Short mmCIF file of C-alpha atoms and ligand atoms in Angstrom, two decimals:
data_model
loop_
_atom_site.label_atom_id
_atom_site.label_comp_id
_atom_site.label_asym_id
_atom_site.label_seq_id
_atom_site.Cartn_x
_atom_site.Cartn_y
_atom_site.Cartn_z
CA UNK O 1 11.06 15.85 -7.01
CA UNK O 2 8.07 16.50 -4.83
CA UNK O 3 6.50 13.92 -2.56
CA UNK O 4 3.10 14.45 -0.97
CA UNK O 5 1.88 11.90 1.59
CA UNK O 6 -1.31 12.00 3.65
CA UNK O 7 -3.03 10.19 6.51
CA UNK O 8 -6.80 9.96 6.74
CA UNK O 9 -8.24 12.80 8.74
CA UNK O 10 -9.40 11.41 12.04
CA UNK O 11 -12.94 11.65 13.34
CA UNK O 12 -13.18 13.85 16.38
CA UNK O 13 -16.04 11.85 17.84
CA UNK O 14 -13.64 9.95 20.06
CA UNK O 15 -10.25 10.02 21.69
CA UNK O 16 -7.18 9.07 19.68
CA UNK O 17 -6.06 5.45 20.02
CA UNK O 18 -3.34 3.20 18.65
CA UNK O 19 -5.22 2.59 15.39
CA UNK O 20 -4.98 6.30 14.60
CA UNK O 21 -1.36 6.47 15.69
CA UNK O 22 -0.59 3.64 13.29
CA UNK O 23 -1.32 5.50 10.04
CA UNK O 24 0.44 8.60 11.30
CA UNK O 25 3.55 6.59 12.20
CA UNK O 26 3.70 4.93 8.79
CA UNK O 27 3.19 8.22 6.98
CA UNK O 28 5.90 9.87 9.06
CA UNK O 29 8.37 7.09 8.28
CA UNK O 30 7.78 7.63 4.57
CA UNK O 31 7.95 11.42 4.87
CA UNK O 32 11.22 11.31 6.80
CA UNK O 33 12.74 8.77 4.46
CA UNK O 34 11.82 10.83 1.39
CA UNK O 35 13.35 13.94 2.97
CA UNK O 36 16.52 11.94 3.53
CA UNK O 37 16.45 11.16 -0.15
CA UNK O 38 16.37 14.88 -0.85
CA UNK O 39 12.74 15.01 -2.04
CA UNK O 40 10.59 18.09 -1.57
CA UNK O 41 8.14 16.60 0.96
CA UNK O 42 4.73 17.64 2.17
CA UNK O 43 3.10 15.51 4.86
CA UNK O 44 -0.51 16.17 5.82
CA UNK O 45 -2.66 14.91 8.65
CA UNK O 46 -5.65 16.36 10.47
CA UNK O 47 -9.19 15.94 11.73
CA UNK O 48 -12.56 15.22 10.15
CA UNK O 49 -15.03 17.29 12.11
CA UNK O 50 -18.29 17.42 10.19
CA UNK O 51 -21.07 14.93 9.65
CA UNK O 52 -23.40 12.72 11.51
CA UNK O 53 -20.99 10.68 13.66
CA UNK O 54 -19.54 13.84 15.16
CA UNK O 55 -22.91 15.56 15.53
CA UNK O 56 -24.30 12.51 17.34
CA UNK O 57 -21.32 12.16 19.65
CA UNK O 58 -21.55 15.84 20.55
CA UNK O 59 -25.24 15.55 21.25
CA UNK O 60 -24.65 12.61 23.55
CA UNK O 61 -22.19 14.76 25.50
CA UNK O 62 -24.51 17.75 25.56
CA UNK O 63 -22.08 19.99 23.72
CA UNK O 64 -22.00 21.46 20.21
CA UNK O 65 -20.16 19.66 17.42
CA UNK O 66 -17.78 22.58 17.22
CA UNK O 67 -16.94 22.28 20.90
CA UNK O 68 -16.33 18.56 20.48
CA UNK O 69 -14.13 19.26 17.46
CA UNK O 70 -12.11 21.87 19.32
CA UNK O 71 -11.64 19.55 22.25
CA UNK O 72 -10.54 16.48 20.31
CA UNK O 73 -8.62 18.15 17.49
CA UNK O 74 -6.20 19.25 20.20
CA UNK O 75 -5.83 15.62 21.30
CA UNK O 76 -5.05 14.48 17.77
CA UNK O 77 -2.52 17.29 17.38
CA UNK O 78 -0.94 16.21 20.64
CA UNK O 79 -0.84 12.63 19.39
CA UNK O 80 1.03 13.62 16.23
CA UNK O 81 3.51 15.61 18.32
CA UNK O 82 3.92 12.77 20.85
CA UNK O 83 4.70 10.37 18.02
CA UNK O 84 7.36 12.77 16.79
CA UNK O 85 5.49 13.11 13.50
CA UNK O 86 6.83 15.76 11.14
CA UNK O 87 3.56 16.72 9.48
CA UNK O 88 3.86 19.97 7.55
CA UNK O 89 0.31 20.97 8.32
CA UNK O 90 -2.63 19.86 10.41
CA UNK O 91 -5.92 20.38 8.60
CA UNK O 92 -9.27 20.69 10.33
CA UNK O 93 -12.31 20.46 8.11
CA UNK O 94 -13.78 23.31 10.12
CA UNK O 95 -11.06 25.64 8.76
CA UNK O 96 -12.90 28.42 6.87
CA UNK O 97 -10.49 28.10 3.93
CA UNK O 98 -11.36 24.42 3.62
CA UNK O 99 -15.10 25.16 3.61
CA UNK O 100 -14.66 27.71 0.87
CA UNK O 101 -12.61 25.41 -1.32
CA UNK O 102 -15.00 22.48 -0.84
CA UNK O 103 -17.86 24.67 -2.04
CA UNK O 104 -15.79 25.68 -5.06
CA UNK O 105 -14.95 22.10 -6.11
CA UNK O 106 -18.47 20.81 -5.49
CA UNK O 107 -19.81 23.66 -7.61
CA UNK O 108 -17.44 22.59 -10.38
CA UNK O 109 -18.67 19.01 -10.23
CA UNK O 110 -22.19 20.42 -10.50
CA UNK O 111 -21.33 22.77 -13.36
CA UNK O 112 -19.65 19.94 -15.25
CA UNK O 113 -23.00 18.16 -15.29
CA UNK O 114 -22.34 15.37 -12.81
CA UNK O 115 -24.95 16.28 -10.20
CA UNK O 116 -28.71 15.59 -10.22
CA UNK O 117 -31.58 15.78 -7.78
CA UNK O 118 -33.10 12.58 -6.46
CA UNK O 119 -34.47 10.60 -3.57
CA UNK O 120 -32.40 8.15 -1.70
CA UNK O 121 -33.80 5.21 0.14
CA UNK O 122 -31.75 2.55 1.79
CA UNK O 123 -30.10 1.02 4.81
CA UNK O 124 -27.87 3.52 6.49
CA UNK O 125 -25.18 3.17 9.15
CA UNK O 126 -24.94 6.34 11.23
CA UNK O 127 -21.44 5.46 12.43
CA UNK O 128 -20.13 4.96 8.86
CA UNK O 129 -22.29 7.88 7.71
CA UNK O 130 -22.95 5.75 4.66
CA UNK O 131 -25.74 3.92 2.90
CA UNK O 132 -24.97 0.22 2.56
CA UNK O 133 -25.17 -1.97 -0.51
CA UNK O 134 -26.60 -5.49 -0.14
CA UNK O 135 -23.19 -7.10 0.09
CA UNK O 136 -22.20 -4.81 2.95
CA UNK O 137 -25.14 -5.74 5.16
CA UNK O 138 -24.80 -8.45 7.78
CA UNK O 139 -27.54 -10.65 9.08
CA UNK O 140 -30.33 -8.84 10.89
CA UNK O 141 -29.61 -5.60 9.01
CA UNK O 142 -26.48 -4.72 10.88
CA UNK O 143 -23.38 -2.88 9.75
CA UNK O 144 -20.54 -5.27 8.88
CA UNK O 145 -18.01 -2.85 10.35
CA UNK O 146 -19.75 -1.50 13.44
CA UNK O 147 -22.19 -4.36 14.11
CA UNK O 148 -24.95 -1.91 14.97
CA UNK O 149 -28.48 -1.95 13.49
CA UNK O 150 -28.87 -0.09 10.22
CA UNK O 151 -31.59 2.50 9.80
CA UNK O 152 -33.93 2.72 6.80
CA UNK O 153 -33.61 6.22 5.46
CA UNK O 154 -35.33 8.18 2.76
CA UNK O 155 -34.02 11.58 1.74
CA UNK O 156 -34.28 14.12 -1.06
CA UNK O 157 -30.66 14.75 -1.92
CA UNK O 158 -28.33 15.97 -4.54
CA UNK O 159 -26.57 13.07 -6.21
CA UNK O 160 -23.17 12.60 -7.73
CA UNK O 161 -23.35 10.51 -10.90
CA UNK O 162 -20.76 7.99 -9.76
CA UNK O 163 -22.16 5.38 -12.16
CA UNK O 164 -20.91 7.45 -15.09
CA UNK O 165 -17.35 6.94 -13.90
CA UNK O 166 -17.28 3.18 -14.03
CA UNK O 167 -15.46 3.10 -17.34
CA UNK O 168 -12.98 5.90 -16.59
CA UNK O 169 -12.18 4.14 -13.31
CA UNK O 170 -11.69 0.81 -15.04
CA UNK O 171 -9.33 2.55 -17.44
CA UNK O 172 -7.42 4.09 -14.53
CA UNK O 173 -7.00 0.66 -12.96
CA UNK O 174 -5.90 -0.85 -16.27
CA UNK O 175 -3.31 1.87 -16.82
CA UNK O 176 -1.97 1.92 -13.28
CA UNK O 177 -1.48 -1.51 -11.80
CA UNK O 178 -0.09 0.08 -8.64
CA UNK O 179 -2.82 2.66 -8.13
CA UNK O 180 -3.76 0.72 -5.01
CA UNK O 181 -1.31 -1.36 -2.98
CA UNK O 182 -1.13 -4.10 -1.80
CA UNK O 183 -2.42 -6.13 -4.73
CA UNK O 184 -5.33 -7.73 -2.86
CA UNK O 185 -6.74 -4.28 -2.10
CA UNK O 186 -6.31 -3.29 -5.74
CA UNK O 187 -8.31 -6.38 -6.70
CA UNK O 188 -10.94 -5.63 -4.10
CA UNK O 189 -11.44 -2.07 -5.33
CA UNK O 190 -11.46 -3.11 -8.96
CA UNK O 191 -14.05 -5.79 -8.43
CA UNK O 192 -16.19 -3.29 -6.53
CA UNK O 193 -16.01 -1.02 -9.58
CA UNK O 194 -16.71 -3.85 -12.00
CA UNK O 195 -19.72 -5.00 -10.04
CA UNK O 196 -21.43 -1.76 -11.07
CA UNK O 197 -21.44 1.62 -9.35
CA UNK O 198 -24.47 3.23 -7.80
CA UNK O 199 -24.85 6.97 -7.79
CA UNK O 200 -23.91 8.57 -4.53
CA UNK O 201 -25.79 11.16 -2.59
CA UNK O 202 -23.64 14.21 -2.38
CA UNK O 203 -25.64 16.08 0.22
CA UNK O 204 -27.66 15.60 3.35
CA UNK O 205 -30.81 17.49 4.22
CA UNK O 206 -31.38 16.40 7.81
CA UNK O 207 -28.09 17.68 9.03
CA UNK O 208 -26.93 21.23 9.63
CA UNK O 209 -23.35 20.48 10.61
CA UNK O 210 -21.25 20.71 7.46
CA UNK O 211 -20.45 22.71 4.34
CA UNK O 212 -23.61 24.23 2.83
CA UNK O 213 -24.29 23.06 -0.74
CA UNK O 214 -23.44 26.18 -2.74
CA UNK O 215 -26.58 26.12 -4.93
CA UNK O 216 -28.95 24.84 -2.21
CA UNK O 217 -28.33 26.16 1.28
CA UNK O 218 -30.92 23.83 2.78
CA UNK O 219 -28.48 20.96 2.44
CA UNK O 220 -24.93 20.27 3.56
CA UNK O 221 -22.27 18.45 1.57
CA UNK O 222 -22.06 14.76 2.49
CA UNK O 223 -19.27 14.39 5.06
CA UNK O 224 -17.18 11.99 2.98
CA UNK O 225 -17.09 14.37 0.01
CA UNK O 226 -16.11 17.18 2.36
CA UNK O 227 -13.50 15.00 4.10
CA UNK O 228 -11.85 13.55 0.99
CA UNK O 229 -11.37 17.02 -0.40
CA UNK O 230 -9.08 17.88 2.54
CA UNK O 231 -6.15 16.36 0.66
CA UNK O 232 -6.65 18.92 -2.08
CA UNK O 233 -7.87 21.98 -0.18
CA UNK O 234 -5.04 21.93 2.39
CA UNK O 235 -2.43 22.79 -0.22
CA UNK O 236 -4.22 26.01 -1.08
CA UNK O 237 -3.91 27.52 2.39
CA UNK O 238 -1.38 25.54 4.47
CA UNK O 239 1.19 28.30 3.89
CA UNK O 240 -0.03 31.79 4.30
CA UNK O 241 0.13 33.80 1.12
CA UNK O 242 1.25 30.77 -0.89
CA UNK O 243 -0.64 28.16 -2.88
CA UNK O 244 1.20 24.84 -2.83
CA UNK O 245 -1.18 23.06 -5.18
CA UNK O 246 1.01 23.19 -8.26
CA UNK O 247 4.02 22.15 -6.27
CA UNK O 248 2.49 19.07 -4.62
CA UNK O 249 -0.65 18.01 -6.45
CA UNK O 250 -1.39 15.24 -7.38
CA UNK O 251 -0.68 13.54 -4.05
CA UNK O 252 1.84 10.73 -4.24
CA UNK O 253 0.34 8.57 -1.56
CA UNK O 254 -2.81 8.43 0.51
CA UNK O 255 -2.23 6.03 3.38
CA UNK O 256 -5.45 4.54 4.72
CA UNK O 257 -6.85 1.62 6.69
CA UNK O 258 -8.69 -1.10 4.79
CA UNK O 259 -12.09 0.01 6.11
CA UNK O 260 -12.06 3.18 4.02
CA UNK O 261 -10.83 1.68 0.77
CA UNK O 262 -13.99 2.28 -1.26
CA UNK O 263 -13.98 5.98 -0.48
CA UNK O 264 -10.35 6.48 -1.46
CA UNK O 265 -9.98 4.06 -4.32
CA UNK O 266 -13.36 4.52 -6.02
CA UNK O 267 -15.29 7.61 -4.97
CA UNK O 268 -12.30 9.93 -4.58
CA UNK O 269 -10.76 9.45 -8.03
CA UNK O 270 -14.23 9.69 -9.61
CA UNK O 271 -14.88 12.99 -7.80
CA UNK O 272 -11.59 14.37 -9.01
CA UNK O 273 -12.27 13.29 -12.56
CA UNK O 274 -15.67 15.00 -12.35
CA UNK O 275 -14.00 18.19 -11.18
CA UNK O 276 -11.26 17.83 -13.79
CA UNK O 277 -8.53 17.58 -11.19
CA UNK O 278 -5.69 15.11 -11.54
CA UNK O 279 -6.12 11.89 -9.54
CA UNK O 280 -3.55 10.89 -6.91
CA UNK O 281 -0.71 8.58 -7.81
CA UNK O 282 -1.35 5.89 -5.22
CA UNK O 283 -3.46 4.65 -2.34
CA UNK O 284 -1.57 2.54 0.22
CA UNK O 285 -3.76 0.36 2.41
CA UNK O 286 -2.92 -1.09 5.80
CA UNK O 287 -4.74 -3.68 7.85
CA UNK O 288 -6.08 -3.53 11.36
CA UNK O 289 -4.19 -3.69 14.59
CA UNK O 290 -6.31 -5.99 16.67
CA UNK O 291 -6.50 -4.40 20.06
CA UNK O 292 -8.22 -7.38 21.59
CA UNK O 293 -8.48 -8.70 25.09
CA UNK O 294 -5.20 -9.58 26.69
CA UNK O 295 -3.72 -10.60 29.92
CA UNK O 296 -2.82 -7.66 32.04
CA UNK O 297 0.67 -6.41 31.64
CA UNK O 298 2.36 -5.03 34.74
CA UNK O 299 3.35 -1.73 33.26
CA UNK O 300 0.90 -1.08 30.46
CA UNK O 301 -2.40 -2.42 31.74
CA UNK O 302 -4.35 -4.29 29.12
CA UNK O 303 -4.39 -1.86 26.23
CA UNK O 304 -1.70 -0.15 24.29
CA UNK O 305 -2.58 3.45 24.85
CA UNK O 306 -0.31 5.54 22.65
CA UNK O 307 0.16 8.52 24.99
CA UNK O 308 1.00 6.23 27.86
CA UNK O 309 3.46 4.12 25.88
CA UNK O 310 5.24 7.23 24.63
CA UNK O 311 5.41 8.61 28.13
CA UNK O 312 6.92 5.43 29.53
CA UNK O 313 9.04 4.17 26.65
CA UNK O 314 9.40 7.02 24.16
CA UNK O 315 7.96 7.51 20.70
CA UNK O 316 10.66 5.48 18.98
CA UNK O 317 9.66 2.31 20.79
CA UNK O 318 6.01 2.66 19.76
CA UNK O 319 6.93 3.52 16.17
CA UNK O 320 9.18 0.49 16.02
CA UNK O 321 6.68 -1.88 17.58
CA UNK O 322 3.74 -0.81 15.41
CA UNK O 323 5.61 -1.45 12.18
CA UNK O 324 7.49 -4.51 13.38
CA UNK O 325 4.82 -6.55 15.13
CA UNK O 326 2.28 -6.57 12.29
CA UNK O 327 3.25 -6.69 8.66
CA UNK O 328 1.96 -3.46 7.14
CA UNK O 329 -0.99 -4.30 4.91
CA UNK O 330 -2.15 -7.23 7.01
CA UNK O 331 -4.16 -7.54 10.19
CA UNK O 332 -2.43 -8.58 13.35
CA UNK O 333 -2.66 -8.64 17.08
CA UNK O 334 -0.81 -6.25 19.30
CA UNK O 335 -0.47 -6.54 23.05
CA UNK O 336 1.36 -4.99 25.99
CA UNK O 337 3.30 -8.25 26.49
CA UNK O 338 4.33 -8.28 22.84
CA UNK O 339 5.41 -4.67 23.13
CA UNK O 340 7.46 -5.22 26.26
CA UNK O 341 9.11 -8.30 24.77
CA UNK O 342 10.23 -6.52 21.63
CA UNK O 343 11.34 -3.51 23.63
CA UNK O 344 13.60 -5.66 25.77
CA UNK O 345 14.87 -8.25 23.33
CA UNK O 346 15.17 -6.18 20.18
CA UNK O 347 15.51 -2.52 21.08
CA UNK O 348 17.38 -2.75 24.37
CA UNK O 349 19.34 -5.96 23.78
CA UNK O 350 19.94 -6.15 20.07
CA UNK O 351 20.25 -2.51 19.05
CA UNK O 352 20.98 -0.77 22.36
CA UNK O 353 23.61 -3.27 23.50
CA UNK O 354 25.25 -3.42 20.12
CA UNK O 355 25.61 0.35 20.30
CA UNK O 356 26.91 0.52 23.83
CA UNK O 357 29.34 -2.37 23.36
CA UNK O 358 30.72 -0.97 20.13
CA UNK O 359 31.18 2.49 21.57
CA UNK O 360 32.67 1.15 24.79
CA UNK O 361 35.24 -0.89 22.87
CA UNK O 362 36.20 2.02 20.63
CA UNK O 363 36.57 4.03 23.83
CA UNK O 364 38.61 1.47 25.69
CA UNK O 365 40.84 0.12 22.93
CA UNK O 366 41.19 3.13 20.64
CA UNK O 367 40.78 6.14 22.92
CA UNK O 368 37.37 6.97 21.53
CA UNK O 369 38.47 7.41 17.93
CA UNK O 370 37.06 5.15 15.22
CA UNK O 371 40.13 3.49 13.67
CA UNK O 372 40.77 3.93 9.97
CA UNK O 373 40.49 0.65 8.09
CA UNK O 374 38.57 -1.01 5.32
CA UNK O 375 35.35 -2.89 6.04
CA UNK O 376 35.72 -6.57 6.83
CA UNK O 377 34.97 -8.62 3.67
CA UNK O 378 33.09 -10.90 6.05
CA UNK O 379 30.38 -8.23 6.42
CA UNK O 380 30.55 -6.42 3.09
CA UNK O 381 28.37 -8.90 1.23
CA UNK O 382 25.68 -8.80 3.91
CA UNK O 383 25.40 -5.02 3.64
CA UNK O 384 25.63 -4.78 -0.14
CA UNK O 385 22.71 -2.83 -1.66
CA UNK O 386 20.95 -2.45 1.70
CA UNK O 387 20.02 1.24 1.28
CA UNK O 388 18.62 0.55 -2.20
CA UNK O 389 16.61 -2.39 -0.92
CA UNK O 390 15.14 -0.33 1.93
CA UNK O 391 14.29 2.56 -0.41
CA UNK O 392 12.73 0.17 -2.90
CA UNK O 393 10.55 -1.41 -0.22
CA UNK O 394 9.43 1.97 1.07
CA UNK O 395 8.55 2.98 -2.49
CA UNK O 396 6.29 -0.05 -2.53
CA UNK O 397 4.74 1.02 0.80
CA UNK O 398 6.28 -1.93 2.65
CA UNK O 399 7.65 -0.30 5.81
CA UNK O 400 7.58 -3.55 7.79
CA UNK O 401 9.66 -5.36 5.21
CA UNK O 402 12.06 -2.41 5.05
CA UNK O 403 12.44 -2.44 8.81
CA UNK O 404 13.04 -6.18 8.74
CA UNK O 405 15.86 -5.74 6.22
CA UNK O 406 17.53 -3.26 8.54
CA UNK O 407 16.98 -5.45 11.57
CA UNK O 408 18.57 -8.47 9.92
CA UNK O 409 21.73 -6.35 9.74
CA UNK O 410 21.47 -5.36 13.40
CA UNK O 411 21.39 -9.06 14.21
CA UNK O 412 24.23 -9.73 11.82
CA UNK O 413 26.37 -7.18 13.64
CA UNK O 414 25.60 -8.82 16.95
CA UNK O 415 26.73 -12.16 15.55
CA UNK O 416 29.85 -10.47 14.25
CA UNK O 417 30.76 -9.27 17.73
CA UNK O 418 30.25 -12.78 19.07
CA UNK O 419 32.31 -14.35 16.30
CA UNK O 420 35.20 -11.90 16.34
CA UNK O 421 35.44 -11.37 20.11
CA UNK O 422 37.24 -8.02 19.90
CA UNK O 423 38.10 -8.25 23.64
CA UNK O 424 40.27 -11.27 22.83
CA UNK O 425 41.95 -9.48 19.93
CA UNK O 426 42.70 -6.59 22.26
CA UNK O 427 44.83 -8.85 24.43
CA UNK O 428 47.26 -9.53 21.62
CA UNK O 429 49.42 -6.65 20.28
CA UNK O 430 50.02 -8.66 17.11
CA UNK O 431 46.30 -8.43 16.32
CA UNK O 432 46.16 -4.61 16.43
CA UNK O 433 45.40 -4.28 12.73
CA UNK O 434 42.73 -6.92 12.86
CA UNK O 435 41.16 -5.17 15.85
CA UNK O 436 41.17 -1.90 13.87
CA UNK O 437 39.34 -3.66 11.07
CA UNK O 438 36.77 -5.23 13.38
CA UNK O 439 36.08 -2.01 15.31
CA UNK O 440 35.89 0.04 12.13
CA UNK O 441 33.48 -2.48 10.60
CA UNK O 442 31.28 -2.44 13.68
CA UNK O 443 31.20 1.36 13.84
CA UNK O 444 30.40 1.50 10.14
CA UNK O 445 27.72 -1.16 10.38
CA UNK O 446 26.14 0.65 13.28
CA UNK O 447 26.31 3.94 11.38
CA UNK O 448 24.69 2.42 8.28
CA UNK O 449 21.78 0.81 10.14
CA UNK O 450 21.28 4.02 12.14
CA UNK O 451 21.14 6.21 9.04
CA UNK O 452 18.47 3.86 7.70
CA UNK O 453 16.67 3.80 11.04
CA UNK O 454 16.46 7.60 11.20
CA UNK O 455 13.06 7.47 9.48
CA UNK O 456 11.74 4.80 11.87
CA UNK O 457 13.27 5.79 15.20
CA UNK O 458 14.47 9.33 14.69
CA UNK O 459 15.42 10.24 18.26
CA UNK O 460 17.43 7.09 19.05
CA UNK O 461 19.11 6.88 15.65
CA UNK O 462 20.10 10.53 15.84
CA UNK O 463 21.56 10.07 19.30
CA UNK O 464 23.52 7.09 18.17
CA UNK O 465 24.88 8.84 15.11
CA UNK O 466 25.93 11.76 17.28
CA UNK O 467 27.71 9.33 19.61
CA UNK O 468 29.47 7.81 16.60
CA UNK O 469 30.69 11.28 15.71
CA UNK O 470 29.01 11.28 12.30
CA UNK O 471 25.56 12.77 11.95
CA UNK O 472 25.37 12.81 8.16
CA UNK O 473 21.87 11.49 7.29
CA UNK O 474 22.63 11.19 3.57
CA UNK O 475 21.28 7.88 2.28
CA UNK O 476 23.92 7.84 -0.41
CA UNK O 477 26.43 7.28 2.38
CA UNK O 478 24.48 4.49 4.04
CA UNK O 479 27.10 2.06 2.75
CA UNK O 480 29.66 0.10 4.71
CA UNK O 481 32.95 1.95 4.28
CA UNK O 482 31.45 5.22 3.02
CA UNK O 483 32.76 7.11 6.06
CA UNK O 484 36.49 7.10 6.79
CA UNK O 485 37.79 6.39 10.27
CA UNK O 486 38.90 9.16 12.59
CA UNK O 487 35.56 10.21 14.07
CA UNK O 488 35.56 10.92 17.78
CA UNK O 489 32.93 8.95 19.64
CA UNK O 490 31.05 9.72 22.82
CA UNK O 491 28.71 8.04 25.30
CA UNK O 492 25.12 7.90 23.98
CA UNK O 493 23.64 7.04 27.38
CA UNK O 494 21.04 4.30 27.70
CA UNK O 495 19.03 4.35 24.48
CA UNK O 496 16.33 2.02 25.72
CA UNK O 497 16.43 2.02 29.51
CA UNK O 498 14.65 -0.58 31.55
CA UNK O 499 11.18 0.57 32.46
CA UNK O 500 10.12 -0.23 35.98
CA UNK O 501 6.72 -1.88 36.05
CA UNK O 502 4.21 0.45 37.63
CA UNK O 503 1.78 -0.82 40.19
CA UNK O 504 -1.48 -1.86 38.64
CA UNK O 505 -4.36 -1.36 40.95
CA UNK O 506 -7.24 -3.67 40.34
CA UNK O 507 -10.38 -1.74 39.53
N1 LIG G 601 -12.69 10.37 9.09
C1 LIG G 601 -12.53 9.17 8.36
C2 LIG G 601 -11.43 9.31 7.32
C3 LIG G 601 -11.60 10.41 6.33
S1 LIG G 601 -10.26 10.53 5.27
C4 LIG G 601 -10.74 11.56 4.08
C5 LIG G 601 -12.17 8.03 9.30
N2 LIG G 601 -11.69 8.37 10.50
S2 LIG G 601 -11.32 7.36 11.66
O1 LIG G 601 -10.84 8.18 12.72
O2 LIG G 601 -12.43 6.52 11.95
O3 LIG G 601 -10.21 6.40 11.14
C6 LIG G 601 -9.01 6.91 10.64
C7 LIG G 601 -8.03 5.84 10.29
O4 LIG G 601 -7.69 5.08 11.43
C8 LIG G 601 -8.55 4.85 9.25
O5 LIG G 601 -7.56 4.67 8.25
C9 LIG G 601 -8.72 3.59 10.02
O6 LIG G 601 -8.47 2.46 9.23
C10 LIG G 601 -7.64 3.73 11.07
N3 LIG G 601 -7.89 2.85 12.19
C11 LIG G 601 -8.85 2.97 13.16
N4 LIG G 601 -8.76 1.87 13.97
C12 LIG G 601 -7.78 1.04 13.53
C13 LIG G 601 -7.13 -0.10 14.04
N5 LIG G 601 -7.55 -0.73 15.11
N6 LIG G 601 -6.02 -0.54 13.38
C14 LIG G 601 -5.49 0.15 12.34
N7 LIG G 601 -6.05 1.23 11.86
C15 LIG G 601 -7.34 1.56 12.26
O7 LIG G 601 -12.32 6.89 8.92
#
């Protein structure tokens, strides 16, 4: 089966930060996990380069929007690579193929009778590039998201008859109770639809930076229409000489932050219906990482800057922390102290030590060969159905809960070492069989959690599996006892080495 997952395309008006890394990490975990399940995966990310926010940022810097796009698209590509993301393509909305396809789809929406000419008047946020409805306006006419003053704008535009799609959208929501997850975001989108939809201006006349409206070159396509279409256009040209649309469309999952829910859960499916294109299967919504003010950390300063964290601690540590610290779907605070604490107590101590102890004992007591035995009944129950549970949670876009399930087993294995004290068993020849069983169970437990962790922490889990002498990533074998003994182990080296605090110079 095919599986197509996307991240939002990131605005190039600023530098990448942890908030951007977050969606990419989550999408990559899902993409890797689905590949492990043998699915035919396509994972898309990229940059959103048109529109007012980008044009304004470029102007402020005294460069052209294209120059700004070129400069920052590289940074976002570097971010994906630094995070060890396995995206199959990186789309830029300035790609000529994208422009062409946007024009084609917009023309279809027009030809299908869903476009009219009108005048728009209203309060507009230049940072959102969006007109605001009454409920979205804060006191003193400010934007609820950006807290900047709104501008009163009046424009002759082309309009998309969004209001005509209220009923079809309500039907979609009635038929697909998991069209948007989590549930509270589904409810939020549905009540937005039910409160009545206003038509949406599909073009802008004051702006030159964008895709020209095919039937009226004096206007450009509204940046959100242009941007949303990336999910569809990319498939037509991501592989030279090949159109992947039939293979991967409709998308299985659009991962987004909660601030762009309306665009993805209301406007996007309506646009697709208007163009007679199938709507995506699901929109998965995450909350905000609150990157607030914190005490200064010795090594990370006072912000979690993704490039810096990866440089110091590796991508796996950041991937782990982002999904572990804040339950996916909810808002939560992140901090350098929190990061360092989890790195030390969970990654280095719980997982890293478990690995090095287990491998050292197999080395010392069994000459580096995993003994052949059956798994200890003591542990079997605790591992029963684990792979299915993790897969099920990831299907429900719950990566934090999935990671927690795995981590409970890491902790269980640590308790097992404490309880069984293999070093005591090793002193007594009469306990040789019992020691075989304990060491086999530990090696198997470690193998199972590592196979499941491959999607979350690919580099470390791979290294550990290699050290265990069994690199098979097959999820069907992520069961205690699925691999026989006999594998030759090796030293994995320090998986999560201590990071020396760097000197922080006061500014
Ligand atoms: N360009 C639009 C998306 C178009 S998709 C067709 C956009 N870009 S963005 O760069 O501003 O944001 C991209 C994503 O980053 C959004 O999903 C947003 O929620 C996410 N985040 C930005 N800051 C964030 C946090 N502090 N925490 C979590 N995610 C946040 O919107």
